[in-house]
Structure formats: C-alpha cells, structure tokens
C-alpha cells in the first residue's frame, strides 16, 4: 500500500525556474527520502531527512519536513532539462540503523522545458 | 560498473509459466530488497534480506512469489504460475547499514 502521496501529479516548468513538489504521509516515520526515476538511470536516491530535522540542503535540492502535518516538500532550484524525471517520496517507519521497508508515493512527473 | 545489476532486463512469458529473476547487489552491501512497480505507481515493497536471512516476507504478493539469497550475495525472485496481473517492473535494491537504498535497473515482466 502507498503511504506517501505526492502533489502535484505532474508539473511542467521552463528551464531555470524552480520546481516544488509536496509529499504527505499517514503514519509516524523515522526518516523520509526522495528518489528520482528516469528511463536512463532508474531509481536514484536524492536526499534523506530524519524525523528530528526540519530542513536539509544538497546542491540545488532543498527538503523540508513537518512531522506535525505529516508532510514534506522538495524544492529544485534553477531547474535543468536533465531534471526531467519522476520524483518519489519514500517513508521509513523503522528506528535503528538503516532503512528496511520503504513505502513510496505515486510520484510527481516533472518536465523541464529547455 | 559497481552498481546493482539485474538479469534479465526484460522477460516475456506465457501465463502459467514460472519465471526467475536475479539481482546482484553492491558487493559490500549486506541488505537486499525486492520491490514491484506498476505503471503510474511508486515501487511497492515485497521482501527484504539481511545477509542470507529473509527478515520480512509477509508483503510478498501471494504464495506464488518466493525469494532466496543463499550465500548472502546475489538473490533470486521466483514467480510460479504467472498471471497477467504479475506484469510489472521488478526492482532490486541494496544498502549497507545506512538508510539510503541503491536500486538496480529492474526486470520488466510481461505475461501474455
């Protein structure tokens, strides 16, 4: 069953613009992860944010987490055509070392127009 | 390339046949996961190994599905008596003790 729900389902922007995707989930989590999937490289881990963190940055990526609202957002700044892909949030409810059983949402399909 | 590899990349089979997929994880990773992904959906967790021990298999879709990791290295996922509803992408991932999972390219199964 899918726990996360990404919003919007699809997003189309011009190169250079920022893209924001949201994820809502239902149960308590240990961490939340964002993955990217395109036909060329499969599913790739982007960034992880733990339940005691509120914001995290990695390059052009910024992730926020609001555990009180059970929601997260992924911001991609200065988008490039190569960012065109589907983006999934995945929740990990398990404490202790490492992830175990990730629950993915349905994804946001991002198209960046050159 | 030292990433996760899966074989075959595509499999077409007739309904009722058995199929087996192989996954080779990143060599230093002791955890291995299988997921299924259907069109328009995110990956759905199936099962998980730590070394050779299968620690979670309750999410396998039916008793027609089974997985092994005999020596704690590569893993196989078998589907017996395939049905058209089994058509999907089957993804393997591996990890060390950290949370990030590294996915293979997947095996696309088509059941005719």
GROMACS .gro file of C-alpha atoms in nm:
model
  226
    1UNK     CA    1   0.000   0.000   0.000
    2UNK     CA    2   0.120   0.353  -0.071
    3UNK     CA    3   0.165   0.577   0.229
    4UNK     CA    4   0.302   0.888   0.062
    5UNK     CA    5   0.105   1.099  -0.178
    6UNK     CA    6   0.291   1.345  -0.395
    7UNK     CA    7   0.137   1.664  -0.519
    8UNK     CA    8   0.112   1.769  -0.796
    9UNK     CA    9   0.095   1.452  -1.004
   10UNK     CA   10   0.258   1.636  -1.295
   11UNK     CA   11   0.450   1.961  -1.323
   12UNK     CA   12   0.583   2.138  -1.631
   13UNK     CA   13   0.823   2.432  -1.600
   14UNK     CA   14   1.075   2.625  -1.806
   15UNK     CA   15   1.445   2.565  -1.763
   16UNK     CA   16   1.585   2.794  -1.494
   17UNK     CA   17   1.264   2.805  -1.292
   18UNK     CA   18   1.223   2.642  -0.951
   19UNK     CA   19   1.014   2.328  -0.901
   20UNK     CA   20   0.836   2.241  -0.579
   21UNK     CA   21   0.685   1.902  -0.506
   22UNK     CA   22   0.495   1.805  -0.194
   23UNK     CA   23   0.450   1.476  -0.015
   24UNK     CA   24   0.202   1.382   0.254
   25UNK     CA   25   0.210   1.063   0.457
   26UNK     CA   26  -0.004   0.891   0.716
   27UNK     CA   27   0.196   0.719   0.990
   28UNK     CA   28   0.495   0.803   1.208
   29UNK     CA   29   0.831   0.790   1.039
   30UNK     CA   30   1.197   0.755   1.124
   31UNK     CA   31   1.307   0.928   0.806
   32UNK     CA   32   1.175   1.041   0.471
   33UNK     CA   33   1.368   1.004   0.148
   34UNK     CA   34   1.330   1.147  -0.201
   35UNK     CA   35   1.417   0.947  -0.511
   36UNK     CA   36   1.428   1.034  -0.880
   37UNK     CA   37   1.342   0.794  -1.159
   38UNK     CA   38   1.402   0.837  -1.528
   39UNK     CA   39   1.434   0.588  -1.807
   40UNK     CA   40   1.805   0.638  -1.838
   41UNK     CA   41   1.923   0.583  -1.484
   42UNK     CA   42   1.647   0.404  -1.299
   43UNK     CA   43   1.563   0.499  -0.940
   44UNK     CA   44   1.825   0.716  -0.772
   45UNK     CA   45   1.841   0.831  -0.409
   46UNK     CA   46   1.847   1.211  -0.380
   47UNK     CA   47   1.824   1.314  -0.018
   48UNK     CA   48   1.720   1.184   0.324
   49UNK     CA   49   1.573   1.386   0.608
   50UNK     CA   50   1.532   1.240   0.957
   51UNK     CA   51   1.225   1.291   1.171
   52UNK     CA   52   1.411   1.527   1.405
   53UNK     CA   53   1.524   1.752   1.119
   54UNK     CA   54   1.319   2.031   0.965
   55UNK     CA   55   1.523   2.127   0.659
   56UNK     CA   56   1.808   1.986   0.458
   57UNK     CA   57   2.003   2.102   0.154
   58UNK     CA   58   2.201   1.917  -0.108
   59UNK     CA   59   2.327   2.116  -0.406
   60UNK     CA   60   2.019   2.254  -0.583
   61UNK     CA   61   1.785   2.047  -0.366
   62UNK     CA   62   1.610   2.169  -0.053
   63UNK     CA   63   1.388   1.939   0.150
   64UNK     CA   64   1.163   2.037   0.438
   65UNK     CA   65   0.980   1.812   0.680
   66UNK     CA   66   0.685   1.897   0.903
   67UNK     CA   67   0.610   1.596   1.119
   68UNK     CA   68   0.313   1.768   1.284
   69UNK     CA   69   0.147   1.795   0.942
   70UNK     CA   70   0.298   1.470   0.815
   71UNK     CA   71   0.426   1.646   0.507
   72UNK     CA   72   0.747   1.716   0.319
   73UNK     CA   73   0.844   1.929   0.024
   74UNK     CA   74   1.123   1.904  -0.230
   75UNK     CA   75   1.244   2.220  -0.400
   76UNK     CA   76   1.469   2.202  -0.704
   77UNK     CA   77   1.621   2.540  -0.783
   78UNK     CA   78   1.739   2.661  -1.123
   79UNK     CA   79   1.596   2.356  -1.298
   80UNK     CA   80   1.766   2.197  -1.597
   81UNK     CA   81   1.633   1.980  -1.876
   82UNK     CA   82   1.821   1.690  -1.718
   83UNK     CA   83   1.596   1.722  -1.410
   84UNK     CA   84   1.308   1.586  -1.618
   85UNK     CA   85   1.202   1.272  -1.430
   86UNK     CA   86   0.952   1.132  -1.184
   87UNK     CA   87   1.017   1.218  -0.821
   88UNK     CA   88   0.904   0.994  -0.535
   89UNK     CA   89   0.897   1.041  -0.163
   90UNK     CA   90   0.954   0.729   0.045
   91UNK     CA   91   0.890   0.692   0.416
   92UNK     CA   92   1.078   0.465   0.652
   93UNK     CA   93   0.898   0.393   0.978
   94UNK     CA   94   1.171   0.187   1.136
   95UNK     CA   95   1.405   0.314   1.404
   96UNK     CA   96   1.756   0.185   1.447
   97UNK     CA   97   2.027   0.153   1.188
   98UNK     CA   98   1.926   0.183   0.829
   99UNK     CA   99   1.608   0.163   0.633
  100UNK     CA  100   1.409  -0.151   0.599
  101UNK     CA  101   1.078  -0.122   0.425
  102UNK     CA  102   1.035   0.196   0.231
  103UNK     CA  103   0.682   0.298   0.138
  104UNK     CA  104   0.672   0.506  -0.180
  105UNK     CA  105   0.415   0.752  -0.305
  106UNK     CA  106   0.285   0.763  -0.661
  107UNK     CA  107   0.532   1.029  -0.766
  108UNK     CA  108   0.538   1.368  -0.934
  109UNK     CA  109   0.626   1.373  -1.302
  110UNK     CA  110   0.843   1.679  -1.368
  111UNK     CA  111   0.903   1.809  -1.718
  112UNK     CA  112   1.162   2.083  -1.763
  113UNK     CA  113   1.130   2.254  -2.099
  114UNK     CA  114   1.455   2.387  -2.248
  115UNK     CA  115   3.028  -0.053  -1.300
  116UNK     CA  116   2.980  -0.147  -0.935
  117UNK     CA  117   2.610  -0.072  -0.902
  118UNK     CA  118   2.321  -0.310  -0.853
  119UNK     CA  119   2.264  -0.532  -1.154
  120UNK     CA  120   1.956  -0.730  -1.252
  121UNK     CA  121   1.907  -1.003  -1.506
  122UNK     CA  122   1.724  -1.032  -1.734
  123UNK     CA  123   1.623  -0.675  -1.813
  124UNK     CA  124   1.311  -0.789  -1.997
  125UNK     CA  125   1.113  -1.111  -1.975
  126UNK     CA  126   0.811  -1.212  -2.178
  127UNK     CA  127   0.636  -1.527  -2.063
  128UNK     CA  128   0.310  -1.706  -2.117
  129UNK     CA  129   0.053  -1.725  -1.842
  130UNK     CA  130   0.112  -2.025  -1.619
  131UNK     CA  131   0.488  -2.039  -1.670
  132UNK     CA  132   0.742  -1.991  -1.391
  133UNK     CA  133   0.997  -1.712  -1.408
  134UNK     CA  134   1.309  -1.634  -1.205
  135UNK     CA  135   1.491  -1.304  -1.180
  136UNK     CA  136   1.840  -1.245  -1.048
  137UNK     CA  137   1.980  -0.949  -0.856
  138UNK     CA  138   2.346  -0.882  -0.781
  139UNK     CA  139   2.379  -0.614  -0.512
  140UNK     CA  140   2.667  -0.378  -0.449
  141UNK     CA  141   2.933  -0.609  -0.311
  142UNK     CA  142   2.977  -0.453   0.032
  143UNK     CA  143   2.603  -0.421   0.098
  144UNK     CA  144   2.453  -0.674   0.337
  145UNK     CA  145   2.091  -0.571   0.287
  146UNK     CA  146   1.889  -0.656  -0.021
  147UNK     CA  147   1.532  -0.561  -0.109
  148UNK     CA  148   1.280  -0.653  -0.378
  149UNK     CA  149   1.008  -0.415  -0.497
  150UNK     CA  150   0.743  -0.427  -0.765
  151UNK     CA  151   0.640  -0.123  -0.967
  152UNK     CA  152   0.338  -0.099  -1.192
  153UNK     CA  153   0.268   0.177  -1.441
  154UNK     CA  154   0.198   0.511  -1.280
  155UNK     CA  155   0.274   0.389  -0.929
  156UNK     CA  156   0.568   0.405  -0.697
  157UNK     CA  157   0.764   0.093  -0.604
  158UNK     CA  158   0.587  -0.147  -0.369
  159UNK     CA  159   0.796  -0.335  -0.112
  160UNK     CA  160   0.796  -0.714  -0.143
  161UNK     CA  161   1.070  -0.864   0.074
  162UNK     CA  162   1.400  -0.795   0.249
  163UNK     CA  163   1.719  -0.985   0.330
  164UNK     CA  164   1.994  -0.909   0.573
  165UNK     CA  165   2.285  -1.125   0.463
  166UNK     CA  166   2.122  -1.461   0.383
  167UNK     CA  167   1.834  -1.422   0.627
  168UNK     CA  168   1.496  -1.322   0.485
  169UNK     CA  169   1.372  -1.099   0.763
  170UNK     CA  170   1.048  -0.983   0.606
  171UNK     CA  171   0.837  -1.173   0.357
  172UNK     CA  172   0.484  -1.102   0.465
  173UNK     CA  173   0.447  -0.846   0.187
  174UNK     CA  174   0.511  -1.095  -0.092
  175UNK     CA  175   0.202  -1.075  -0.307
  176UNK     CA  176   0.099  -1.438  -0.286
  177UNK     CA  177   0.243  -1.781  -0.218
  178UNK     CA  178   0.339  -1.794  -0.586
  179UNK     CA  179   0.617  -1.548  -0.506
  180UNK     CA  180   0.937  -1.657  -0.333
  181UNK     CA  181   1.285  -1.515  -0.293
  182UNK     CA  182   1.621  -1.652  -0.188
  183UNK     CA  183   1.962  -1.519  -0.110
  184UNK     CA  184   2.152  -1.841  -0.049
  185UNK     CA  185   2.501  -1.714   0.033
  186UNK     CA  186   2.420  -1.360   0.130
  187UNK     CA  187   2.534  -1.229  -0.206
  188UNK     CA  188   2.306  -1.244  -0.512
  189UNK     CA  189   1.932  -1.301  -0.477
  190UNK     CA  190   1.663  -1.458  -0.692
  191UNK     CA  191   1.292  -1.380  -0.709
  192UNK     CA  192   1.072  -1.655  -0.848
  193UNK     CA  193   0.712  -1.625  -0.958
  194UNK     CA  194   0.532  -1.953  -1.016
  195UNK     CA  195   0.229  -1.998  -1.239
  196UNK     CA  196   0.246  -1.643  -1.367
  197UNK     CA  197  -0.073  -1.444  -1.420
  198UNK     CA  198  -0.133  -1.140  -1.638
  199UNK     CA  199  -0.158  -0.928  -1.325
  200UNK     CA  200   0.205  -1.010  -1.249
  201UNK     CA  201   0.314  -0.793  -1.541
  202UNK     CA  202   0.523  -0.516  -1.385
  203UNK     CA  203   0.876  -0.391  -1.328
  204UNK     CA  204   1.057  -0.584  -1.056
  205UNK     CA  205   1.321  -0.378  -0.881
  206UNK     CA  206   1.604  -0.488  -0.659
  207UNK     CA  207   1.786  -0.257  -0.420
  208UNK     CA  208   2.071  -0.294  -0.175
  209UNK     CA  209   2.210  -0.098   0.115
  210UNK     CA  210   2.463  -0.109   0.394
  211UNK     CA  211   2.361  -0.014   0.747
  212UNK     CA  212   2.266   0.335   0.632
  213UNK     CA  213   1.918   0.422   0.519
  214UNK     CA  214   1.978   0.501   0.152
  215UNK     CA  215   1.888   0.224  -0.089
  216UNK     CA  216   2.059   0.177  -0.425
  217UNK     CA  217   1.835   0.042  -0.696
  218UNK     CA  218   1.909  -0.171  -0.998
  219UNK     CA  219   1.764  -0.104  -1.344
  220UNK     CA  220   1.482  -0.351  -1.293
  221UNK     CA  221   1.341  -0.651  -1.479
  222UNK     CA  222   1.032  -0.577  -1.685
  223UNK     CA  223   0.799  -0.876  -1.688
  224UNK     CA  224   0.525  -0.914  -1.946
  225UNK     CA  225   0.284  -1.204  -1.905
  226UNK     CA  226   0.085  -1.284  -2.221
   0.00000   0.00000   0.00000
